[in-house]
Amino acid sequence: MHISILLVSLLGMGFIAAVFGFVVLNSGPRDEDFGGIAKRGYFIRLWWFIGLCAAGVLVSVWSLIPFPLQASSAESPRIIQAVGRQWSWELASNSVETGEPVRFRVTSQDVNHGFAIYGPDDKIVAQTQAMPGYFNDLDVTFEHAGKYRVLCLEYCGVAHHAMVAEIAVTEKH
Amino acid sequence: MTTTELRYATPEAQRAPVVKLYLGIGLLVFAGLMLVGALMRAAQGATMLTLAPDVFYQLMTLHGAGMVGTAGLAALAVNWYFLSQHVQLNPKIFLATLLLSLVAVAMIVGSILIGHFAAAWTFLYPLPAFSLGQWSKGAALTFVGGLLLLGVAFLLVYLDMGVAIVRRYGSIARALGLPMLFGREPIDATHSPTVVASAMVLIVNVAGIAVGAIVLIMTMLHLIYPALAPDALLMKNLIFFFGHVFINATIYSAVIAVYEILPLYARRPWRVSRPFLAAWLAVTLMVLAVYPHHLLMDFAMPPWMAIMGQIVSYASGIPVLVMTAFGGLMLVYRSGIRWDAASSLLVLSLFGWAAGIIPAVIDGMIHVNLVMHNTLWVPGHFHFYLLLGVLPMVLGFASYLCANGQQGRTGLVAVAVYATGGTLLCLSFLVSGALSVPRRFAVHEESWQWLGNVGALSGGIVLIGTLMIAVPILQKLPRARLASTGIGARA
Ligand code: HEM
Ligand SMILES: [Cu+2]
């Protein structure tokens, strides 16, 4: 997921760079007939616009249905309270089994924090904000066993980077 | 200039000195804050330098607030300079805005360096009041008060700009070209894109700063009377609305440099048309509606806002890609343009803006945001817009005004250095983001540190490029006769 996001972005940016490169390389010699250039330009622009709109509709439909933040349909997930405070996490439980639907009920006692679960490969699995006065439910079903970590992803003061907790995920018996 | 233009324009001799002050101060501050940025990246790399976390977060607050504020003021100078060709603006008010801003800057810098305030430029409530001993209430009040004063300074000059626009065009809506867009008036090809952009900036940024003022005052009240604690989610909405609108208004002000100067170089006109006006109306509305994409990870927000955030995020990229970047390229294609520091900076700025939209829009998708939010992906995309977009617009403007474009080959080398360093820096952020490296971390894990070092070196390259561009400008600036037309014509 993470790397494909990077690759798609680089591809898009590379395309834009190529178009700019093409135009800069073809900036001369001067063609006095700007009317003619503009006419062809408007034609390309129209299709560029239609293409972007069409891509937008497709991507939006594909990525928004079903709504990505919907609570999981699991019957009765195991609920684990997670409370952030400057500068530590308090998890009601630190051990989970693979395949077990878990709902982290995340809040904060003081300022905004970010509750982000990092996998054993050090990549983010999922996240939500930890807000004073609110509970955000984050549904996760761990697929692989290993040591997961919770890092804080909302800047919360001088020890923000050191606000780490661990979750041990074990194979289901 | 036509006679109508001359009748309304601010006299040339009154416009130059204040704009020079803005640019001179701006360039110096940019260079200094770039050094701060490079130091932060080096600290994250942990081989060249280590910084204590409290110092890192103070520098981060300084860099963020300083860069956003300075970019805002420099873009304002671009906007003011070109708008003053069309309407009668008051240079004294413009100067007063600068002086108030300098007082604000002194308050902000003092609160950080003396008061150790370090709640980041977004001062996310209620962090300013919860320092756990790092900074005092007084320091927080001084920082927040400084931002408030900066906002007042902007509103002051906006008032002058708004009144002047209404005096000539009748209303802001008419300056934005709405009657032409909806066919109630014929398309007037002499209506300046600068006036359209200025109208858009006034509409969104007055709203943005007003909301900013509200949230700043609420933050101050909370600092003074802790019992008066507003809702944290409400404050977050207000803060991101303000921050998003302000930084966007900065870009849309600075792009006026491209609309005005690139045509002179290409010797081709950039005229208003119905699609152009439609794009600017769309942008006006979307800049105001898109901020929920900052709150996608706040599941307490209503789902329709998250959906709107994602869709409007995508949609607001379209006018830039279809109108501004494409229009600029059409102007340049087979124009026989003369490449010098100014023209290449302006084309670079369109590239940086357009390219930065891609990672931004992708991060605006809820699925992606779940794994990219608040990683270094975010500074990755916005440094594209700002470092490779807004700054080249401002630098290109300054270079054009000082006829520094004349310096030819050295100017081009400087721009190449700048662009290379800037691209590498942004890529170091984006790759970090893809590896889930968090943003705003004073201390990075070992496996992330090489990217910090790459970023620090790239930052150093950017700084060298900036100095190569800025030093000749600063040398010429005091004596430069700001010529509003004609430089490109010599090409
Ligand atoms: C040499 C050029 C630059 C370098 C090396 C640099 C470096 C950095 C670094 C290391 C960070 C902190 C990243 C993190 O979250 O860990 C940062 C944040 C930021 N930079 Fe830059 N930067 C540069 C230029 C700019 C420019 C030109 C602007 C705007 C005009 C800018 C605006 C910002 C902002 C708004 C932040 C966010 C601060 C925060 O998270 O609170 N930077 N930059
Ligand atoms: Cu934190």
XYZ file of C-alpha atoms and ligand atoms in Angstrom:
708
model
C 0.000 0.000 0.000
C 2.550 2.588 1.161
C 4.982 1.973 -1.646
C 2.281 1.875 -4.306
C 1.043 5.259 -3.072
C 4.552 6.581 -3.534
C 4.880 5.038 -6.980
C 1.537 6.384 -8.201
C 2.481 9.850 -6.960
C 5.909 9.723 -8.569
C 4.311 8.591 -11.810
C 1.898 11.525 -11.780
C 4.632 13.996 -10.895
C 6.899 12.482 -13.527
C 4.166 13.013 -16.102
C 3.871 16.677 -15.138
C 7.644 17.055 -15.242
C 7.705 15.485 -18.714
C 5.068 17.902 -20.018
C 6.970 20.880 -18.614
C 10.221 19.509 -20.038
C 8.629 19.087 -23.457
C 7.335 22.657 -23.514
C 10.572 24.162 -22.231
C 12.574 22.262 -24.860
C 10.117 23.506 -27.472
C 9.993 27.101 -26.259
C 11.691 28.275 -29.452
C 11.905 29.207 -32.248
C 9.095 31.702 -32.066
C 5.830 30.928 -33.806
C 4.043 34.241 -34.400
C 0.715 32.530 -34.882
C -0.352 32.381 -31.226
C -3.958 32.141 -32.351
C -3.191 28.811 -33.992
C -1.286 27.533 -30.950
C -4.085 28.649 -28.654
C -6.681 26.877 -30.788
C -4.852 23.570 -30.584
C -4.110 24.263 -26.926
C -7.772 24.777 -26.074
C -8.624 21.509 -27.769
C -6.040 19.604 -25.707
C -7.124 21.514 -22.607
C -10.736 20.499 -23.085
C -9.833 16.797 -23.192
C -7.392 17.201 -20.324
C -10.227 18.741 -18.317
C -12.715 16.024 -19.281
C -10.126 13.342 -18.528
C -9.387 14.763 -15.078
C -13.079 15.010 -14.273
C -13.771 11.471 -15.452
C -10.815 10.118 -13.490
C -12.063 12.021 -10.464
C -15.526 10.504 -10.645
C -14.141 6.988 -11.085
C -11.624 7.279 -8.275
C -14.160 8.876 -5.932
C -16.754 6.180 -6.492
C -14.179 3.409 -6.192
C -12.631 4.808 -3.020
C -15.698 6.130 -1.198
C -18.154 3.245 -1.632
C -18.334 1.699 0.859
C -17.466 4.598 3.129
C -13.940 3.794 4.355
C -14.412 4.873 7.951
C -17.500 2.775 8.576
C -17.370 0.735 11.746
C -16.516 -2.866 10.925
C -19.465 -5.187 10.618
C -17.959 -7.560 13.172
C -20.637 -8.781 15.550
C -19.054 -7.860 18.840
C -15.511 -6.638 18.530
C -13.317 -6.679 21.579
C -13.175 -3.152 22.910
C -9.866 -1.811 24.157
C -9.756 1.618 25.753
C -6.764 3.718 24.731
C -6.081 6.946 26.571
C -3.358 9.373 25.567
C -1.771 11.874 27.875
C 1.405 13.929 27.819
C 3.471 11.779 27.243
C 2.301 8.185 27.429
C -0.409 5.804 26.277
C -2.586 3.808 28.600
C -4.037 0.747 26.853
C -6.614 -1.350 28.670
C -4.870 -4.384 27.206
C -1.584 -4.912 25.413
C -2.170 -8.333 23.931
C -4.355 -9.330 21.036
C -4.777 -12.446 18.915
C -4.592 -12.591 15.154
C -7.964 -12.570 13.441
C -9.684 -11.146 16.497
C -11.753 -8.047 15.639
C -10.626 -5.255 17.935
C -12.136 -1.834 18.451
C -9.781 0.694 19.998
C -11.793 3.341 21.819
C -9.393 6.248 21.707
C -9.430 9.444 23.716
C -7.117 11.893 25.444
C -6.883 13.348 28.913
C -5.187 16.589 27.979
C -4.270 17.766 24.464
C -4.704 16.289 20.974
C -2.675 13.160 20.292
C -2.571 10.851 17.303
C -3.104 7.132 17.898
C -1.172 5.334 15.156
C -0.530 1.594 15.093
C 2.784 0.602 13.535
C 3.240 -2.973 12.306
C 6.245 -5.219 12.906
C 7.645 -3.883 9.609
C 7.484 -0.338 11.057
C 4.739 0.787 8.677
C 1.492 2.406 9.781
C -1.436 -0.016 9.853
C -4.142 2.482 10.821
C -4.637 5.600 12.906
C -7.107 7.969 14.460
C -6.939 11.142 16.484
C -7.024 11.062 20.277
C -9.103 14.064 21.319
C -9.964 15.442 24.726
C -13.702 15.071 25.191
C -14.237 12.656 22.293
C -13.992 8.922 21.706
C -12.832 7.779 18.275
C -13.400 4.110 17.468
C -10.687 2.499 15.391
C -11.470 -1.017 14.141
C -8.491 -3.250 13.468
C -8.174 -6.961 12.862
C -4.538 -7.967 13.119
C -3.541 -10.490 10.471
C 0.044 -11.165 11.446
C 1.564 -11.969 14.795
C 4.403 -9.824 16.084
C 5.306 -6.736 18.003
C 3.172 -3.737 17.079
C 3.730 -0.256 18.405
C 1.561 2.754 19.049
C 3.223 6.074 18.217
C 1.787 9.540 18.727
C 1.101 11.282 15.427
C -0.230 14.605 16.659
C 2.360 16.989 18.024
C 1.766 17.281 21.764
C 4.849 18.860 23.299
C 8.454 18.228 24.082
C 8.346 14.422 24.469
C 5.866 13.836 21.656
C 8.276 11.553 19.771
C 8.819 9.393 22.848
C 5.163 8.591 23.446
C 5.246 4.898 22.541
C 3.273 1.825 23.652
C 3.501 -1.784 22.538
C 0.897 -4.299 21.496
C 1.823 -7.955 21.337
C -0.140 -9.841 18.687
C -0.044 -13.597 19.077
C -1.272 -16.417 16.831
C -4.799 -17.493 17.534
C -4.827 -20.775 19.455
C -1.383 51.802 -20.126
C -4.667 53.229 -21.271
C -5.911 56.541 -19.935
C -8.426 54.833 -17.664
C -5.616 52.728 -16.253
C -3.537 55.825 -15.623
C -6.410 57.599 -13.963
C -6.821 54.823 -11.425
C -3.261 53.638 -10.971
C -1.183 54.432 -7.928
C 1.698 56.714 -8.997
C 4.825 54.691 -9.727
C 7.079 56.667 -7.391
C 4.834 55.827 -4.439
C 4.705 52.138 -5.142
C 8.347 51.273 -5.400
C 9.900 51.976 -1.984
C 7.491 49.956 0.152
C 7.520 46.985 -2.207
C 11.311 47.040 -2.073
C 11.195 46.934 1.719
C 8.880 43.929 1.696
C 11.062 42.075 -0.778
C 14.373 42.905 0.867
C 13.207 41.822 4.309
C 11.450 38.787 2.850
C 14.485 37.450 1.030
C 16.695 37.775 4.101
C 14.176 36.044 6.344
C 13.600 33.239 3.844
C 17.322 32.490 3.718
C 17.597 32.465 7.509
C 14.621 30.176 7.975
C 15.911 27.813 5.297
C 19.011 27.390 7.403
C 16.746 26.549 10.342
C 14.974 23.981 8.150
C 18.239 22.393 7.101
C 19.322 22.229 10.754
C 16.096 20.429 11.681
C 16.544 17.899 8.912
C 20.178 17.430 9.975
C 19.051 16.834 13.555
C 16.679 14.157 12.265
C 19.624 12.645 10.400
C 21.571 12.619 13.683
C 25.035 12.342 12.114
C 25.906 15.961 11.413
C 24.113 17.483 14.353
C 22.034 16.764 17.411
C 19.500 19.128 18.903
C 17.793 18.777 22.244
C 14.086 18.074 21.626
C 12.943 21.325 23.205
C 15.248 23.269 20.894
C 14.079 21.261 17.891
C 10.435 22.015 18.583
C 11.177 25.686 19.122
C 12.956 25.806 15.775
C 10.064 23.931 14.189
C 7.636 26.534 15.533
C 9.914 29.324 14.338
C 10.351 27.821 10.871
C 6.637 27.138 10.440
C 5.287 30.445 11.731
C 8.124 32.390 10.130
C 7.838 30.806 6.700
C 4.059 31.009 6.555
C 4.027 34.614 7.757
C 6.855 35.750 5.506
C 5.462 33.961 2.470
C 2.126 35.626 3.218
C 3.730 39.072 3.368
C 5.884 38.536 0.276
C 2.897 37.294 -1.699
C 0.972 40.313 -0.444
C 3.710 42.519 -1.898
C 3.297 40.819 -5.291
C -0.452 41.288 -5.101
C -0.261 44.889 -3.924
C 2.317 45.869 -6.534
C 0.329 44.614 -9.488
C -3.072 45.588 -8.138
C -1.781 49.120 -7.663
C -1.442 49.371 -11.441
C -5.190 49.100 -11.673
C -6.525 50.855 -8.600
C -5.404 53.635 -6.322
C -3.855 52.088 -3.222
C -2.434 53.910 -0.246
C 1.293 53.208 0.241
C 1.134 54.511 3.815
C -1.337 51.824 4.761
C 0.826 49.252 3.046
C 3.779 50.481 5.075
C 1.716 50.411 8.267
C 0.922 46.770 7.546
C 4.629 46.054 7.293
C 5.421 47.879 10.529
C 2.624 46.128 12.434
C 3.844 42.835 11.010
C 7.359 43.521 12.222
C 6.035 44.111 15.733
C 4.104 40.848 15.393
C 7.267 39.080 14.244
C 9.176 40.427 17.227
C 6.460 39.068 19.529
C 6.469 35.675 17.811
C 10.249 35.334 17.707
C 10.576 36.542 21.288
C 7.965 34.120 22.577
C 9.853 31.260 20.946
C 13.501 32.138 21.541
C 13.126 33.835 24.932
C 9.884 32.290 26.182
C 10.594 28.798 24.715
C 7.115 28.609 23.222
C 6.929 25.511 21.016
C 3.323 24.551 20.259
C 3.941 24.735 16.465
C 2.611 27.434 14.163
C -0.826 25.780 14.235
C -1.041 26.336 18.038
C -3.478 23.411 18.181
C -5.797 24.016 21.117
C -5.371 23.236 23.991
C -1.639 22.609 23.628
C -0.613 26.268 24.187
C -2.019 25.987 27.722
C -0.483 22.553 28.415
C 3.266 23.000 28.170
C 4.101 21.004 31.279
C 6.676 23.576 32.241
C 8.243 24.116 28.825
C 6.879 27.624 28.354
C 4.906 30.075 30.444
C 1.406 31.405 29.941
C 2.986 34.742 29.087
C 5.008 33.193 26.279
C 1.910 31.517 24.858
C -0.065 34.757 25.098
C 2.724 36.649 23.357
C 2.851 34.127 20.499
C -0.900 34.043 20.046
C -1.052 37.827 20.358
C 1.648 38.126 17.703
C -0.369 36.031 15.269
C -3.445 38.102 16.036
C -1.555 41.316 15.329
C -0.301 39.855 12.048
C -3.896 39.140 11.111
C -4.900 42.707 11.962
C -2.056 43.977 9.783
C -3.368 41.972 6.835
C -6.942 43.096 7.382
C -5.764 46.697 7.373
C -4.265 46.543 3.898
C -7.105 44.329 2.661
C -9.530 47.028 3.691
C -7.640 49.534 1.546
C -7.476 47.076 -1.363
C -11.154 46.231 -1.056
C -12.257 49.875 -0.958
C -10.051 50.728 -3.937
C -11.416 47.812 -5.930
C -14.998 48.727 -5.155
C -14.300 52.333 -6.098
C -13.199 51.335 -9.574
C -15.185 48.175 -10.297
C -18.310 48.778 -8.260
C -18.100 45.572 -6.247
C -15.814 42.695 -5.384
C -18.102 40.347 -7.319
C -17.688 42.463 -10.414
C -13.900 42.495 -9.953
C -14.065 38.714 -9.754
C -15.788 38.866 -13.129
C -19.105 37.327 -12.099
C -21.274 39.515 -14.377
C -19.078 38.536 -17.322
C -19.083 34.893 -16.342
C -22.858 34.758 -16.167
C -23.326 36.723 -19.365
C -24.786 39.845 -17.798
C -21.885 41.825 -19.224
C -19.849 41.121 -22.353
C -16.377 39.656 -21.823
C -13.994 42.561 -21.412
C -10.593 41.350 -22.606
C -8.897 44.261 -20.861
C -10.159 43.145 -17.433
C -6.959 42.139 -15.690
C -6.377 38.632 -14.291
C -4.662 40.442 -11.406
C -7.942 42.054 -10.418
C -9.746 38.716 -10.581
C -7.122 37.051 -8.411
C -7.114 39.970 -5.952
C -10.880 39.730 -5.557
C -10.632 36.011 -4.847
C -7.861 36.536 -2.298
C -9.833 39.265 -0.544
C -12.941 37.126 -0.258
C -11.280 34.007 1.090
C -8.590 35.577 3.213
C -10.814 38.066 4.992
C -12.969 35.078 5.940
C -9.889 33.034 6.865
C -8.325 35.742 8.996
C -11.625 36.568 10.680
C -11.987 32.940 11.741
C -8.309 32.970 12.719
C -8.904 35.992 14.923
C -11.838 34.283 16.611
C -9.872 31.150 17.400
C -6.847 33.162 18.538
C -8.994 35.196 20.917
C -10.632 32.021 22.229
C -7.164 30.559 22.796
C -6.133 33.683 24.695
C -9.252 33.612 26.832
C -8.604 29.981 27.632
C -5.031 30.818 28.624
C -6.234 33.535 30.959
C -9.317 31.737 32.323
C -8.610 27.996 32.051
C -12.148 27.221 33.195
C -13.387 28.709 29.949
C -12.539 25.666 27.847
C -14.063 25.607 24.366
C -14.709 22.332 22.547
C -11.507 20.859 21.155
C -13.031 19.617 17.905
C -14.626 22.983 17.198
C -11.277 24.710 17.755
C -9.580 22.219 15.476
C -12.069 22.991 12.720
C -11.523 26.713 13.112
C -7.742 26.424 13.188
C -7.515 24.284 10.071
C -9.996 26.467 8.221
C -7.851 29.479 9.022
C -4.518 27.789 8.258
C -5.698 26.238 5.027
C -7.294 29.413 3.705
C -4.349 31.597 4.674
C -1.709 29.480 2.970
C -3.888 29.069 -0.121
C -4.501 32.793 -0.303
C -0.724 33.159 -0.223
C -0.329 30.958 -3.286
C -3.176 32.620 -5.162
C -1.688 36.065 -4.451
C 1.805 35.102 -5.509
C 0.626 33.543 -8.768
C -0.229 37.064 -9.921
C 3.499 37.411 -10.627
C 3.150 34.655 -13.216
C 0.049 36.204 -14.803
C 1.750 39.584 -15.098
C 5.362 38.804 -15.920
C 5.325 35.639 -18.008
C 3.283 37.326 -20.788
C 5.928 40.057 -21.037
C 8.614 37.457 -21.541
C 6.585 35.357 -23.940
C 5.267 38.476 -25.699
C 1.832 36.943 -25.677
C -1.229 38.070 -23.701
C -2.811 36.291 -20.727
C -6.405 37.438 -20.970
C -9.520 36.719 -19.003
C -12.024 34.426 -20.661
C -15.141 32.673 -19.484
C -13.287 29.459 -18.494
C -10.717 31.574 -16.640
C -13.427 33.347 -14.646
C -15.242 30.092 -13.990
C -12.020 28.567 -12.677
C -11.465 31.467 -10.293
C -15.011 31.367 -8.993
C -14.662 27.620 -8.453
C -11.378 28.137 -6.630
C -12.922 30.808 -4.409
C -15.633 28.438 -3.281
C -13.426 25.368 -3.005
C -10.693 27.005 -0.947
C -13.379 27.790 1.596
C -14.880 24.290 1.542
C -11.909 21.960 1.401
C -10.392 22.224 4.889
C -12.110 19.039 6.268
C -9.426 17.048 4.448
C -7.239 17.983 7.424
C -9.703 16.258 9.742
C -10.163 12.910 8.016
C -8.712 11.105 11.037
C -11.216 12.737 13.372
C -13.861 10.085 13.248
C -16.127 12.262 15.368
C -16.611 14.514 12.340
C -19.771 13.864 10.335
C -19.015 11.494 7.424
C -20.381 13.912 4.837
C -17.624 16.344 5.755
C -14.940 13.722 5.213
C -16.487 12.817 1.855
C -16.713 16.470 0.891
C -13.097 16.938 2.003
C -11.897 14.149 -0.270
C -13.927 15.206 -3.299
C -13.257 18.941 -3.036
C -9.565 18.173 -2.513
C -9.448 16.508 -5.878
C -11.618 19.114 -7.539
C -9.576 22.050 -6.305
C -6.535 20.704 -8.111
C -8.289 20.853 -11.451
C -8.337 24.645 -12.024
C -4.616 24.825 -11.309
C -3.749 21.951 -13.608
C -6.181 22.949 -16.355
C -6.067 26.753 -16.298
C -2.952 28.125 -14.669
C -0.283 25.519 -15.375
C -1.669 24.732 -18.808
C -2.136 28.413 -19.639
C 1.444 29.156 -18.658
C 2.755 26.331 -20.821
C 0.694 27.502 -23.789
C 2.215 30.939 -23.409
C 5.735 29.527 -23.408
C 5.354 26.956 -26.209
C 7.162 28.207 -29.339
C 7.272 31.735 -27.953
C 11.006 32.231 -28.397
C 11.043 33.252 -24.722
C 14.309 34.506 -23.281
C 15.366 32.250 -20.431
C 16.824 34.115 -17.511
C 16.482 33.923 -13.738
C 13.034 35.531 -13.669
C 11.399 33.609 -16.502
C 12.795 30.259 -15.412
C 11.749 30.849 -11.782
C 8.215 31.616 -12.875
C 7.942 28.471 -14.986
C 9.517 26.486 -12.138
C 6.850 27.865 -9.821
C 4.075 26.546 -12.043
C 5.765 23.170 -12.090
C 6.194 23.055 -8.315
C 2.583 23.983 -7.746
C 1.196 21.532 -10.283
C 3.452 18.674 -9.192
C 2.706 19.225 -5.501
C -0.982 18.767 -6.194
C -0.493 15.079 -6.983
C 0.731 13.909 -3.551
C -1.688 16.357 -1.912
C -4.728 15.011 -3.694
C -3.649 11.434 -3.074
C -3.289 12.142 0.636
C -6.733 13.724 0.560
C -8.199 10.255 -0.046
C -9.512 8.759 3.180
C -7.959 5.348 2.433
C -4.536 6.886 1.934
C -4.896 9.326 4.802
C -5.293 6.395 7.185
C -1.626 5.552 6.621
C -0.150 8.909 5.508
C -1.757 11.479 7.810
C 0.829 13.335 9.889
C 3.740 11.513 8.335
C 6.458 13.405 6.490
C 4.328 12.909 3.378
C 2.526 16.099 4.416
C 5.580 18.394 4.528
C 6.564 16.568 1.328
C 3.647 17.887 -0.633
C 3.434 21.332 0.890
C 7.123 22.056 0.441
C 6.463 21.372 -3.237
C 3.868 24.157 -3.337
C 5.743 26.513 -1.094
C 9.441 25.978 -1.697
C 9.048 25.157 -5.401
C 5.863 27.188 -5.970
C 5.366 30.317 -3.893
C 9.029 31.118 -3.347
C 9.972 30.949 -7.031
C 7.005 33.224 -7.755
C 8.321 35.755 -5.249
C 11.947 35.338 -6.307
C 10.970 35.579 -9.975
C 9.069 38.779 -9.223
C 12.019 40.264 -7.342
C 14.418 39.232 -10.062
C 12.219 40.778 -12.730
C 11.838 44.035 -10.824
C 15.570 44.430 -10.416
C 16.174 43.560 -14.062
C 18.380 40.975 -12.534
C 17.149 38.690 -15.248
C 19.893 40.369 -17.251
C 22.492 38.333 -15.431
C 21.820 35.500 -17.846
C 23.851 32.345 -17.372
C 24.692 32.696 -13.648
C 21.018 33.328 -13.016
C 20.070 30.129 -14.808
C 22.684 28.122 -12.917
C 21.334 29.516 -9.645
C 17.805 28.494 -10.554
C 19.001 25.019 -11.539
C 20.763 24.643 -8.172
C 17.649 25.828 -6.367
C 15.336 23.507 -8.295
C 17.583 20.479 -7.819
C 17.944 21.007 -4.086
C 14.250 21.731 -3.676
C 13.151 18.640 -5.555
C 15.521 16.429 -3.580
C 14.305 17.895 -0.298
C 10.676 17.276 -1.209
C 11.458 13.747 -2.329
C 13.298 13.089 0.944
C 10.066 14.029 2.708
C 7.800 12.009 0.421
C 9.912 8.856 0.615
C 10.022 9.259 4.390
C 6.247 9.511 4.405
C 5.916 6.333 2.367
C 8.102 4.650 5.000
C 5.674 5.910 7.694
C 8.176 8.346 9.220
C 6.109 10.709 11.395
C 6.244 14.451 10.874
C 7.208 16.705 13.780
C 9.533 14.199 15.449
C 12.661 15.658 17.021
C 14.293 12.238 17.190
C 14.191 9.754 14.334
C 14.728 6.005 14.472
C 17.951 4.715 13.015
C 16.380 3.256 9.905
C 14.906 6.672 9.037
C 17.983 8.761 9.604
C 19.585 8.509 6.161
C 16.581 10.375 4.762
C 17.176 13.170 7.252
C 20.737 13.454 6.030
C 19.622 13.526 2.388
C 17.140 16.245 3.349
C 19.740 18.293 5.209
C 22.130 18.213 2.251
C 19.309 19.102 -0.136
C 18.334 21.961 2.156
C 21.920 23.188 2.002
C 21.779 23.104 -1.808
C 18.512 25.073 -1.768
C 20.084 27.651 0.501
C 23.074 28.053 -1.846
C 20.728 28.433 -4.813
C 18.648 30.969 -2.898
C 21.680 33.046 -2.032
C 22.915 32.922 -5.629
C 19.549 34.292 -6.721
C 18.927 36.672 -3.829
C 22.305 38.323 -3.267
C 22.460 40.053 -6.682
C 18.861 41.137 -6.171
C 19.563 42.537 -2.725
C 22.573 44.427 -4.080
C 20.514 46.063 -6.813
C 17.307 46.497 -4.880
C 17.987 49.847 -3.161
C 18.785 51.572 -6.435
C 16.575 49.582 -8.768
C 14.051 51.621 -10.700
C 11.056 49.390 -10.552
C 9.947 49.261 -14.138
C 6.464 47.893 -14.458
C 6.637 47.198 -18.159
C 9.201 46.771 -20.813
C 11.757 44.381 -19.377
C 10.390 41.368 -21.127
C 9.979 43.366 -24.292
C 13.725 43.662 -24.519
C 13.985 39.899 -24.711
C 15.845 24.933 2.476
C 14.566 24.920 2.530
C 13.739 24.230 3.585
C 14.080 23.208 4.437
C 15.395 22.472 4.527
C 12.917 22.933 5.254
C 12.863 21.950 6.240
C 11.783 21.695 7.030
C 11.724 20.680 8.057
C 12.852 19.729 8.401
C 10.495 20.732 8.617
C 9.971 19.860 9.745
C 9.503 18.564 9.189
C 8.934 17.666 10.260
O 7.720 17.758 10.515
O 9.690 16.871 10.843
C 9.756 21.765 7.954
C 8.454 22.116 8.256
C 7.792 23.161 7.652
N 8.253 23.983 6.649
Fe 10.061 23.888 5.781
N 11.910 23.773 4.897
C 12.363 24.592 3.887
C 11.657 25.584 3.240
C 10.377 25.963 3.562
C 9.636 27.010 2.899
C 10.167 27.852 1.745
C 8.438 27.090 3.506
C 7.263 28.035 3.256
C 7.265 29.094 2.539
C 8.399 26.096 4.554
C 7.333 25.883 5.401
C 7.276 24.904 6.358
C 6.143 24.675 7.212
C 4.830 25.453 7.214
C 6.467 23.586 8.036
C 5.577 22.930 9.085
C 6.023 23.224 10.463
C 5.250 22.385 11.433
O 5.102 21.187 11.194
O 4.785 22.934 12.423
N 9.598 25.433 4.559
N 10.564 22.342 6.985
Cu 2.173 13.576 20.389
